[in-house]
Short mmCIF file of C-alpha atoms in Angstrom, two decimals:
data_model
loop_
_atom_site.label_atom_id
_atom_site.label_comp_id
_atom_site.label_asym_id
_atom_site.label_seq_id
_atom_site.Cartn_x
_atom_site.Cartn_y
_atom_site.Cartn_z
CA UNK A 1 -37.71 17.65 24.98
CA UNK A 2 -40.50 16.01 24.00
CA UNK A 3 -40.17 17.21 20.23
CA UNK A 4 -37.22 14.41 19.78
CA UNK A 5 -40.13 11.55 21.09
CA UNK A 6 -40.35 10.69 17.47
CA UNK A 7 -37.69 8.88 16.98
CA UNK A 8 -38.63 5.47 16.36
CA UNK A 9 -40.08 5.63 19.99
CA UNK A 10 -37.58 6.09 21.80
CA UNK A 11 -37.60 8.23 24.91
CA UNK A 12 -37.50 11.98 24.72
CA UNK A 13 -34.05 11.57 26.56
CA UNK A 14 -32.84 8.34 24.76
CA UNK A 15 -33.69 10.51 22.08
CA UNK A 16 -31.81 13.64 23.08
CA UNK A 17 -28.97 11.12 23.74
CA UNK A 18 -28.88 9.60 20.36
CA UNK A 19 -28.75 12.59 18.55
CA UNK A 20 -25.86 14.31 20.36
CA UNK A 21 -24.07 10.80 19.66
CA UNK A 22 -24.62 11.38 15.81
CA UNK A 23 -23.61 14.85 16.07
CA UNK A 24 -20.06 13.34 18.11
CA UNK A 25 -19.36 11.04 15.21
CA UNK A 26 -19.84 14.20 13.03
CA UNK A 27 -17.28 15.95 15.38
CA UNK A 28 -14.82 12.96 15.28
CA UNK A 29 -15.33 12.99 11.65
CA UNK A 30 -14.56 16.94 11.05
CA UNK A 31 -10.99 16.11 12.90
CA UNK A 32 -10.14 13.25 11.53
CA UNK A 33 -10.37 15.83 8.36
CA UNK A 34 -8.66 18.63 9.88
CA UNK A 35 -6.12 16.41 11.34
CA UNK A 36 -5.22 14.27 8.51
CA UNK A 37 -5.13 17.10 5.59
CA UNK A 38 -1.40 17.76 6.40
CA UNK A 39 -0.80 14.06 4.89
CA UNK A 40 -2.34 14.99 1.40
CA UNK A 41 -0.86 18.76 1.04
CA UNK A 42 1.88 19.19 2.78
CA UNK A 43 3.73 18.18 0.20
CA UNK A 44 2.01 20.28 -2.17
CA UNK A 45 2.43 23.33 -0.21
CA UNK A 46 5.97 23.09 0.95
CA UNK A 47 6.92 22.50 -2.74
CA UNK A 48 5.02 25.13 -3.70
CA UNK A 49 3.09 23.59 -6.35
CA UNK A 50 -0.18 24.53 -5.13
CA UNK A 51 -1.50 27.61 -2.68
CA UNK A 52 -2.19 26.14 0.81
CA UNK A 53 -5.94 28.33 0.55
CA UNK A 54 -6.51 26.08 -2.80
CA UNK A 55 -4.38 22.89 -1.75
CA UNK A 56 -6.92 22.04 1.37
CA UNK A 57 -10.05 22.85 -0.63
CA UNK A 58 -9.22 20.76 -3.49
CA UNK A 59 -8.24 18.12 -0.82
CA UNK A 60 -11.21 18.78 0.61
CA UNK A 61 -13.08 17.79 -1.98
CA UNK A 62 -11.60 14.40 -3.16
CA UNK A 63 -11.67 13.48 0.12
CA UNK A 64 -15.74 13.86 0.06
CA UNK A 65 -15.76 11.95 -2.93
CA UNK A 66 -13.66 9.28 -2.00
CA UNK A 67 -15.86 8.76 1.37
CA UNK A 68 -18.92 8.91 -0.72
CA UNK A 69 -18.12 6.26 -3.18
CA UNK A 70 -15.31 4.39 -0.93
CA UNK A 71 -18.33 1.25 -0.84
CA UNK A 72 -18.28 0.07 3.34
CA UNK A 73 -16.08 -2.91 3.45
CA UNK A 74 -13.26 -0.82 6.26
CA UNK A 75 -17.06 0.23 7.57
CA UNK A 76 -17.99 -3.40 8.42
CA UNK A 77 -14.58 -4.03 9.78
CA UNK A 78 -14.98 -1.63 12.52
CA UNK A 79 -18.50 -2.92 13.36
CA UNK A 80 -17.31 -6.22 13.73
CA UNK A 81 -14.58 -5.02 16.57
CA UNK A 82 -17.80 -4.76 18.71
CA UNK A 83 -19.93 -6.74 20.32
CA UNK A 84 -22.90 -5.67 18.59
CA UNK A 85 -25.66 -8.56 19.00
CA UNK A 86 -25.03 -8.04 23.03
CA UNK A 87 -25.81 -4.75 22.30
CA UNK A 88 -29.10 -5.29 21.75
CA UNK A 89 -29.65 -7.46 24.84
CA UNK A 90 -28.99 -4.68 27.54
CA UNK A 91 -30.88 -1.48 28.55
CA UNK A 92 -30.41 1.67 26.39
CA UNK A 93 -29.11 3.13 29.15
CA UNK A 94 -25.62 1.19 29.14
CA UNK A 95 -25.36 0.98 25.11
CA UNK A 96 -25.43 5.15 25.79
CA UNK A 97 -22.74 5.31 28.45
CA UNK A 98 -20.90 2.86 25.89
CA UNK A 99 -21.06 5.01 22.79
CA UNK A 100 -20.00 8.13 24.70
CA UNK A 101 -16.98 6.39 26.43
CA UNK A 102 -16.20 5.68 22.98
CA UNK A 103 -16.50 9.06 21.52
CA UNK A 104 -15.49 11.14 24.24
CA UNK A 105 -11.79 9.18 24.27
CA UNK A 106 -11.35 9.45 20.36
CA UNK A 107 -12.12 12.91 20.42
CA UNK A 108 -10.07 14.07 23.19
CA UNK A 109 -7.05 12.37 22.00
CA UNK A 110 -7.49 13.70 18.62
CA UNK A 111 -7.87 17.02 19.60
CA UNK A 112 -5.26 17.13 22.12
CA UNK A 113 -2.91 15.47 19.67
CA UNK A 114 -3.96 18.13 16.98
CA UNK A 115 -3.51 20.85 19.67
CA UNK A 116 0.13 19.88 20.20
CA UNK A 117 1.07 19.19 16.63
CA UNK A 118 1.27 16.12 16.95
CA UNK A 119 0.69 14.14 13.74
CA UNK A 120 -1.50 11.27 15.09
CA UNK A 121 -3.57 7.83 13.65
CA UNK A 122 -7.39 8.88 13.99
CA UNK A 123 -7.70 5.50 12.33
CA UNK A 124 -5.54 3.99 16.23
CA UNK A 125 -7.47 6.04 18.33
CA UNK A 126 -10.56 4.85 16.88
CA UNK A 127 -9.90 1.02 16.98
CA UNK A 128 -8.42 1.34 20.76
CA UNK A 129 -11.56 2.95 21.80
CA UNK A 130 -13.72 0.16 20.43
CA UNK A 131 -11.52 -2.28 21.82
CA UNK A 132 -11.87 -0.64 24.95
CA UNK A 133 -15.29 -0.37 25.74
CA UNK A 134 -16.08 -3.82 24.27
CA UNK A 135 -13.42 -4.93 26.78
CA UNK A 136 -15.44 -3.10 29.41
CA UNK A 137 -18.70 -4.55 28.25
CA UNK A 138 -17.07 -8.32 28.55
CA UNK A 139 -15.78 -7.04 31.99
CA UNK A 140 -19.29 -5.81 33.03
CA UNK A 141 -21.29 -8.66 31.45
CA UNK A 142 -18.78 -12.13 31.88
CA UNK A 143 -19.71 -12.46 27.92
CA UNK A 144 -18.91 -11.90 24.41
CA UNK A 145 -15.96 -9.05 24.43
CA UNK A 146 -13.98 -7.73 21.02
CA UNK A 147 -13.88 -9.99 17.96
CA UNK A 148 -10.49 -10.33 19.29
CA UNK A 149 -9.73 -12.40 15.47
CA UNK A 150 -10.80 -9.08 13.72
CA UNK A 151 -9.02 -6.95 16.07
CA UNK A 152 -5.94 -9.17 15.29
CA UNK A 153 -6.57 -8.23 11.69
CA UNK A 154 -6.66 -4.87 11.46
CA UNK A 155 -4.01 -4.59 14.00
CA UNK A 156 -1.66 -6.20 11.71
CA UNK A 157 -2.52 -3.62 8.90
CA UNK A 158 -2.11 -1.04 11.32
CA UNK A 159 1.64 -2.50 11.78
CA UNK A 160 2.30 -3.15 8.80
CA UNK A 161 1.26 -0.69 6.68
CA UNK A 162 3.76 2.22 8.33
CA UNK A 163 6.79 -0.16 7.08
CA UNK A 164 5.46 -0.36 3.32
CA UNK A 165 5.35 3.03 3.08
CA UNK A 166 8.72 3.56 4.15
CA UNK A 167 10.21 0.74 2.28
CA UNK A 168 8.45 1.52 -0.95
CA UNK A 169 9.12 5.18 -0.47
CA UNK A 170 13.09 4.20 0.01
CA UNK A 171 12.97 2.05 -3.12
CA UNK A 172 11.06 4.91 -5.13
CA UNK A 173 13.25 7.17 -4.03
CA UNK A 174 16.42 5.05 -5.45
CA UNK A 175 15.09 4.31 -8.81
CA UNK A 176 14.45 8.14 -9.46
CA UNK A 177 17.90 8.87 -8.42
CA UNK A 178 19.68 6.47 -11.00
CA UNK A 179 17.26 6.84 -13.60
CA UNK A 180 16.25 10.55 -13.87
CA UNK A 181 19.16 12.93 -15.26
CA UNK A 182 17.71 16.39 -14.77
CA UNK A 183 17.88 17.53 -10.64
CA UNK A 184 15.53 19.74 -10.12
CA UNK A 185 13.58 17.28 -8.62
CA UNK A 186 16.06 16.50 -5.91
CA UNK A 187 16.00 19.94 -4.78
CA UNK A 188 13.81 21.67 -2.47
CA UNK A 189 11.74 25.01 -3.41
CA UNK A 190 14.46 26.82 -0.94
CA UNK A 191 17.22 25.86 -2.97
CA UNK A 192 15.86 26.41 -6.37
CA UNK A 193 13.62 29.96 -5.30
CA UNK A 194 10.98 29.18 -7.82
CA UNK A 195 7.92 26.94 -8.46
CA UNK A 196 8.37 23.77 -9.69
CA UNK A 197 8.41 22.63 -13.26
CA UNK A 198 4.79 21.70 -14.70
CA UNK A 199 5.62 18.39 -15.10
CA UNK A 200 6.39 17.75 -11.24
CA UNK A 201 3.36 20.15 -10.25
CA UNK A 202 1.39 17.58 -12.29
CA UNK A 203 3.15 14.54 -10.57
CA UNK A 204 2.51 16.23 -7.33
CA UNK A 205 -1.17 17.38 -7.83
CA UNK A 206 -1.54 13.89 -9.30
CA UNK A 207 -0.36 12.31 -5.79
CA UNK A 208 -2.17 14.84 -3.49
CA UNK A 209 -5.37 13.77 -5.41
CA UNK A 210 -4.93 10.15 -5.04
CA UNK A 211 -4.02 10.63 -1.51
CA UNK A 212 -7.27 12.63 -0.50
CA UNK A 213 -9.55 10.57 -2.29
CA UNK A 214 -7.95 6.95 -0.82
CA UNK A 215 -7.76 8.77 2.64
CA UNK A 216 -11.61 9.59 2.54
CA UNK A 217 -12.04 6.08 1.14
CA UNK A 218 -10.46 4.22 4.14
CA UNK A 219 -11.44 7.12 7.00
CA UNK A 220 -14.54 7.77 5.45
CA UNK A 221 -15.50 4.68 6.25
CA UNK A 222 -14.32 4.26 9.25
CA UNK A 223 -16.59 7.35 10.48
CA UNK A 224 -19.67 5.43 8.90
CA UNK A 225 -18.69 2.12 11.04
CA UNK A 226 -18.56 4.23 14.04
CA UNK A 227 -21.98 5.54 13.13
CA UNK A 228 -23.74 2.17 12.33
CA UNK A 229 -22.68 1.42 16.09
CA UNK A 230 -23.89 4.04 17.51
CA UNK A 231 -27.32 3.55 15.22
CA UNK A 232 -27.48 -0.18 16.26
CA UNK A 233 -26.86 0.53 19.73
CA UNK A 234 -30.27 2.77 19.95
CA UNK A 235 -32.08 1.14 17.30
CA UNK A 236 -31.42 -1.93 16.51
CA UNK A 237 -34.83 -2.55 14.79
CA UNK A 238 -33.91 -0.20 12.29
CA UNK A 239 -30.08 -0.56 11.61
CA UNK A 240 -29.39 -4.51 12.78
CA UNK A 241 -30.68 -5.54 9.95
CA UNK A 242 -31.91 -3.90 6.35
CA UNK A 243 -35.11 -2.97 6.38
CA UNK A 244 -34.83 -2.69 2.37
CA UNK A 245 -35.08 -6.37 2.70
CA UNK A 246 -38.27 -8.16 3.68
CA UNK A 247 -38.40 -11.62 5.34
CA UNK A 248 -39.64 -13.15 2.24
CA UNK A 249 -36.54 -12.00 0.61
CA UNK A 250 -34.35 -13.65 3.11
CA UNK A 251 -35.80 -16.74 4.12
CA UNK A 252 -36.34 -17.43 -0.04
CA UNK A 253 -32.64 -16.88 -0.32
CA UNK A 254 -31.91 -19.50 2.58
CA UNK A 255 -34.34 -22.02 0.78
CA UNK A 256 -32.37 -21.68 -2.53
CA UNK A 257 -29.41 -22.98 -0.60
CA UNK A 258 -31.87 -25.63 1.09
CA UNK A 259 -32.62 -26.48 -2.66
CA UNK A 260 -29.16 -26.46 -3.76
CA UNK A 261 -27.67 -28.94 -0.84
CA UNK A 262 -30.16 -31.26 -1.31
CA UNK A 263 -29.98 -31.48 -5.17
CA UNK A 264 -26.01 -30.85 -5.74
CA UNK A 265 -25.28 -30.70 -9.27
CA UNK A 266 -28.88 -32.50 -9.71
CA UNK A 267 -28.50 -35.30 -8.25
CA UNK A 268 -30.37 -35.77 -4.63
CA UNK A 269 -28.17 -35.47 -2.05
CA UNK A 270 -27.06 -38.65 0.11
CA UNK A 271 -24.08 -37.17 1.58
CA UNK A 272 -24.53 -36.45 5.64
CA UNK A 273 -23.62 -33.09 5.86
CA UNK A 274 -24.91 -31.68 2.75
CA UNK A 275 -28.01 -33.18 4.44
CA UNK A 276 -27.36 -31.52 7.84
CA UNK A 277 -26.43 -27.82 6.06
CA UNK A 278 -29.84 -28.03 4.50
CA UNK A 279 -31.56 -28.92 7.66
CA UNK A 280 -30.22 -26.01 9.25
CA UNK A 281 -31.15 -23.47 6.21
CA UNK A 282 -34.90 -24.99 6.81
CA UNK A 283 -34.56 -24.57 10.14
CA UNK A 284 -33.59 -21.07 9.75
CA UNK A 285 -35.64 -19.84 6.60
CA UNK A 286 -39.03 -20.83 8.68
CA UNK A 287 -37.61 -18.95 11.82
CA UNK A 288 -37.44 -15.91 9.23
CA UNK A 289 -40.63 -16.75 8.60
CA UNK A 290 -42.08 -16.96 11.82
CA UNK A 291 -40.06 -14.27 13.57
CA UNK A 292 -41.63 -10.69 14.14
CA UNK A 293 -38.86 -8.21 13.38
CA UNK A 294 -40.80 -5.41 14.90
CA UNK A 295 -39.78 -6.59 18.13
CA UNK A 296 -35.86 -6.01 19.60
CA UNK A 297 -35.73 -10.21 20.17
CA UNK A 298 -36.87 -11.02 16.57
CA UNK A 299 -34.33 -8.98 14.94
CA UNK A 300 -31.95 -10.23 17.35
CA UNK A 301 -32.57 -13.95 16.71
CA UNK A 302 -33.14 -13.29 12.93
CA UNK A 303 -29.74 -11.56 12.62
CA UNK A 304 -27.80 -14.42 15.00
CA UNK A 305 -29.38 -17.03 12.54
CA UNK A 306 -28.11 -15.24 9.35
CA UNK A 307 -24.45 -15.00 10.64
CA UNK A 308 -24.40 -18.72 11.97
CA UNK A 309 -25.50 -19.89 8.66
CA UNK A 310 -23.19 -17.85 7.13
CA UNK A 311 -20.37 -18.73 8.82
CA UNK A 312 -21.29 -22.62 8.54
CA UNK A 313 -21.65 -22.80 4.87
CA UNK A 314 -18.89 -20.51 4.33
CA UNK A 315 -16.86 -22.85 6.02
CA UNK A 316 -18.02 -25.92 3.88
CA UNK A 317 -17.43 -24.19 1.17
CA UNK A 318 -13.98 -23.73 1.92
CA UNK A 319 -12.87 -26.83 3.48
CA UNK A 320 -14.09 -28.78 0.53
CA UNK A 321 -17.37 -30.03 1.45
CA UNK A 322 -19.61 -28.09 -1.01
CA UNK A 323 -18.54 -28.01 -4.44
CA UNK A 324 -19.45 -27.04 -8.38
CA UNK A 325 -22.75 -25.94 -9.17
CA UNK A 326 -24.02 -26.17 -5.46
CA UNK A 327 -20.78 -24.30 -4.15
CA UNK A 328 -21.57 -21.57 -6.57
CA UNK A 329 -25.50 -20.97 -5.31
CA UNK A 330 -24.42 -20.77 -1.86
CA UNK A 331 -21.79 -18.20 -2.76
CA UNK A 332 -24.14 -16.28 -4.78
CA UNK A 333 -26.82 -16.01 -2.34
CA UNK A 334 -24.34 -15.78 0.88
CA UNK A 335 -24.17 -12.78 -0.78
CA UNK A 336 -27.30 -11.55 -0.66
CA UNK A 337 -27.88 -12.64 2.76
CA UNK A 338 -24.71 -10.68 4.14
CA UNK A 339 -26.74 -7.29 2.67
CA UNK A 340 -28.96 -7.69 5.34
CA UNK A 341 -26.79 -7.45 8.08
CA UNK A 342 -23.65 -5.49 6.31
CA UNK A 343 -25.19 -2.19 5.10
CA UNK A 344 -25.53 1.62 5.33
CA UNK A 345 -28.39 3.55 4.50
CA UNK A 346 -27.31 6.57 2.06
CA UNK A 347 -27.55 9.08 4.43
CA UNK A 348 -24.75 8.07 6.99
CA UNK A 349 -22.54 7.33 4.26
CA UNK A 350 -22.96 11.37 2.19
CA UNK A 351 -23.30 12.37 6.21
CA UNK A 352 -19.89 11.20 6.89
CA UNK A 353 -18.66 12.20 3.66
CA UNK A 354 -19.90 15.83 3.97
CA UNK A 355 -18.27 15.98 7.46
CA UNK A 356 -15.07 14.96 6.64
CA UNK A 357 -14.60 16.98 3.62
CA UNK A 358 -15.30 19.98 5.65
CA UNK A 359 -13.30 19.25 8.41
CA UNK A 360 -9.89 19.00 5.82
CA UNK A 361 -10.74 22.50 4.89
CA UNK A 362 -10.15 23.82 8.79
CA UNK A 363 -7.57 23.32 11.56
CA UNK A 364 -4.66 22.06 9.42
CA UNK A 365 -1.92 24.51 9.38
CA UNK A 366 -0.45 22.57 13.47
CA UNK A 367 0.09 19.03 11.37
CA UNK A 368 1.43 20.41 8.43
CA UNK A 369 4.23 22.53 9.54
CA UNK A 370 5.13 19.22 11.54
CA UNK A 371 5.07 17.18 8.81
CA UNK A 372 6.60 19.32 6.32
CA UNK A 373 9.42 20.79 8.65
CA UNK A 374 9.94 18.76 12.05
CA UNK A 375 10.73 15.03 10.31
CA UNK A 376 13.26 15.83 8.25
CA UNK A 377 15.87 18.39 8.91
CA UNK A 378 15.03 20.23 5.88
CA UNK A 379 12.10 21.14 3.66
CA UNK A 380 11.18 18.61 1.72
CA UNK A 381 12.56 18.29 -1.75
CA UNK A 382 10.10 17.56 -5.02
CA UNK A 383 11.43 13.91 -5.16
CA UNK A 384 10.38 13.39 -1.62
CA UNK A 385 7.11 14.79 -1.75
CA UNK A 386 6.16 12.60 -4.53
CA UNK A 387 7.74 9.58 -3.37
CA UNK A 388 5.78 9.52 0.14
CA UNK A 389 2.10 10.72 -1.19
CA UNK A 390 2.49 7.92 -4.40
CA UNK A 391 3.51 5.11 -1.83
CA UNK A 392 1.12 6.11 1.11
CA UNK A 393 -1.59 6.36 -1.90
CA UNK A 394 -1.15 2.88 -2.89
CA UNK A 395 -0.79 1.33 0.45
CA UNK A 396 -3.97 3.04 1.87
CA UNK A 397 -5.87 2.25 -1.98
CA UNK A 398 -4.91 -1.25 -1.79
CA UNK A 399 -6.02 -1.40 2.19
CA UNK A 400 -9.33 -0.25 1.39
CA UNK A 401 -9.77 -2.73 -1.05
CA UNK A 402 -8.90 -5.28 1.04
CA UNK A 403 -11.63 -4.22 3.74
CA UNK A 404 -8.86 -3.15 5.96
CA UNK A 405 -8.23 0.05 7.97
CA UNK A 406 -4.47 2.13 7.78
CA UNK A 407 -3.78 4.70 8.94
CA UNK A 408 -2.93 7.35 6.58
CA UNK A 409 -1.15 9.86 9.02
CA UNK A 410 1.34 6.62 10.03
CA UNK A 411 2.02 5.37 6.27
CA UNK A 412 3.12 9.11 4.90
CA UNK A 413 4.92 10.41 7.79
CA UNK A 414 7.13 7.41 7.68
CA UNK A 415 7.38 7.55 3.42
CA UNK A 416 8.59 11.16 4.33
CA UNK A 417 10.62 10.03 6.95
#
């Protein structure tokens, strides 16, 4: 055991630990594929329009591109559910019986779901095992719990979402009726006994595509959040903060903003709390400074004093008290401060990616014949199929714009429904 010793010093067995952990997430990842394919081609494949063989590859492969270039916004989201700063307080030992309470639940739900044919929200099991252990953590510890705001967040998207999809599939699904002549596309492949016309094969392939690659954008990511916890919860010298970025780098960002509160739009400041702010960003910018980040209690302390910076000028900024040219610095290097605690190295992101795209290849035959059979009492017709995978597609794209994690299974079983 003592070959795994090299990681970043960590304990042969802390060691052994972490690396069955990463290859869990991979796991959870590789279902999450498998069991969410049926949302991209079952419509495909019960209209016929593409082979089921070629249907899942080609799915397969937009969603890998969509979790490769998906950015991490939904990724940060689920990091924030957790406590992660307490993390780094206790013994490696309880951030390991954490992380495997966490994994252990998600993937025995998924696969027992997946087992039954059960079409099922990866993106809900997921969340509620986050929510769980961090509840267990407050339990254990009398502390900091869930970011019960974020969790109130993405549970609302989760709610939500399921009745856009069916509303905008209903209203889809009206228009085409009393605008489009020609009923073939009302009809399912069992009534007509043929393939489709090219032009609703295209329409169809069209939606499958954007389905896949939105569905690896918002699951994708959420696979790489579940990762960076696991990471931070080992190591958080590595992962809690960028080690792309040097101390220099941050604590000169926090003394532009020092600059910029104390001359606003050139003129020194006289105004109390533009005073104050500025304090603080000294105060901070020479604890950078002084703080050794090799150590578990200077990245700690570093990372605490980035977010409650953050989240003080980002208030002022809002409510009014920073304005013009000084409200613009601070935004512009807010930004750059929030890279060094909101980031993924490459590798977890094309790790994720790889894994998820290979697990919609496998396993999906159970979800499909649900989906494309079981909700309805017939097979779905072309109109349908089109309908649901356009809405779900723009519900799930717009979601993972807005930093926000759906779940895809939810939002196109009820456009089909």
């Amino acid at each position: 055991l003592m070959v795994f010793g090299f990681i970043a010093g960590l304990s042969s067995e802390a060691s052994v630990m972490l690396l069955v952990c990463m290859f869990a997430v991979c796991f959870f990842e590789a279902i999450n594929g498998f069991h969410d394919t049926a949302n991209a081609v079952a419509t495909v494949i019960y209209t016929k329009t593409l082979p089921p063989v070629f249907a899942v590859v080609w799915s397969g492969t937009w969603n890998f591109l969509g979790a490769l270039l998906g950015g991490i916004a939904v990724a940060m989201g689920i990091v924030k559910l957790m406590p992660i700063n307490d993390l780094m307080t206790v013994s490696i030992g309880e951030n390991i019986a954490l992380v495997m309470s966490i994994l252990v639940s998600a993937i025995l739900w998924n696969l027992g779901t997946w087992y039954l044919g059960i079409p099922n929200s990866s993106s809900h099991t997921l969340i509620g095992s986050l929510l769980g252990s961090g509840f267990a953590f407050w339990t254990v510890h009398n502390g900091s719990g869930p970011n019960w705001g974020k969790a109130a967040d993405i549970g609302m998207s989760l709610l939500i979402s399921p009745l856009f999809g069916f509303s905008l599939a209903i209203i889809l699904m009206y228009l085409l009726k009393i605008s489009v002549k020609k009923k073939t596309i009302f009809k399912s492949p069992d009534e007509t006994k043929k393939t489709p016309p090219v032009w609703i094969r295209a329409i169809l392939i069209t939606t499958c595509t954007l389905v896949s690659y939105f569905h690896g954008n918002n699951d994708g990511q959420k696979g790489v959040g579940l990762a960076l916890v696991v990471l931070m919860a080992f190591l958080p010298m590595q992962f809690a903060l960028d080690p792309q970025l040097s101390s220099s780098d941050l604590a000169g960002s926090v003394r532009k903003i020092e600059s910029a509160l104390l001359v606003p739009t050139g003129v020194p400041a006289t105004d109390a709390q533009h005073i104050s702010l500025a304090t603080t960003a000294s105060s901070v910018a020479a604890q950078i400074d002084t703080t050794d980040r090799q150590e578990r209690k200077g990245v700690y302390s570093v990372r605490l004093a980035l977010q409650s910076l953050h989240k003080s000028l980002e208030t002022s900024v809002k409510g009014g008290v920073i304005t013009g040219e000084t409200a613009k610095v601070v935004k512009s290097e807010l930004k750059n401060l929030t890279k060094a605690y909101e980031f993924s190295p490459t590798w977890v992101v094309a790790m994720i990616a790889l894994c998820l795209g290979i697990g919609t290849m496998i396993g999906w035959k159970r979800i499909v014949v649900t989906i494309g059979e079981k909700i309805g009492k017939s097979h779905l017709t072309y109109a349908q199929g089109a309908s649901a995978e356009l809405c779900a597609a723009a519900v799930i794209g717009v979601s993972s714009a807005s930093g926000l994690p759906v779940s895809t299974t939810h939002v196109l079983s009820s456009g089909i429904a």
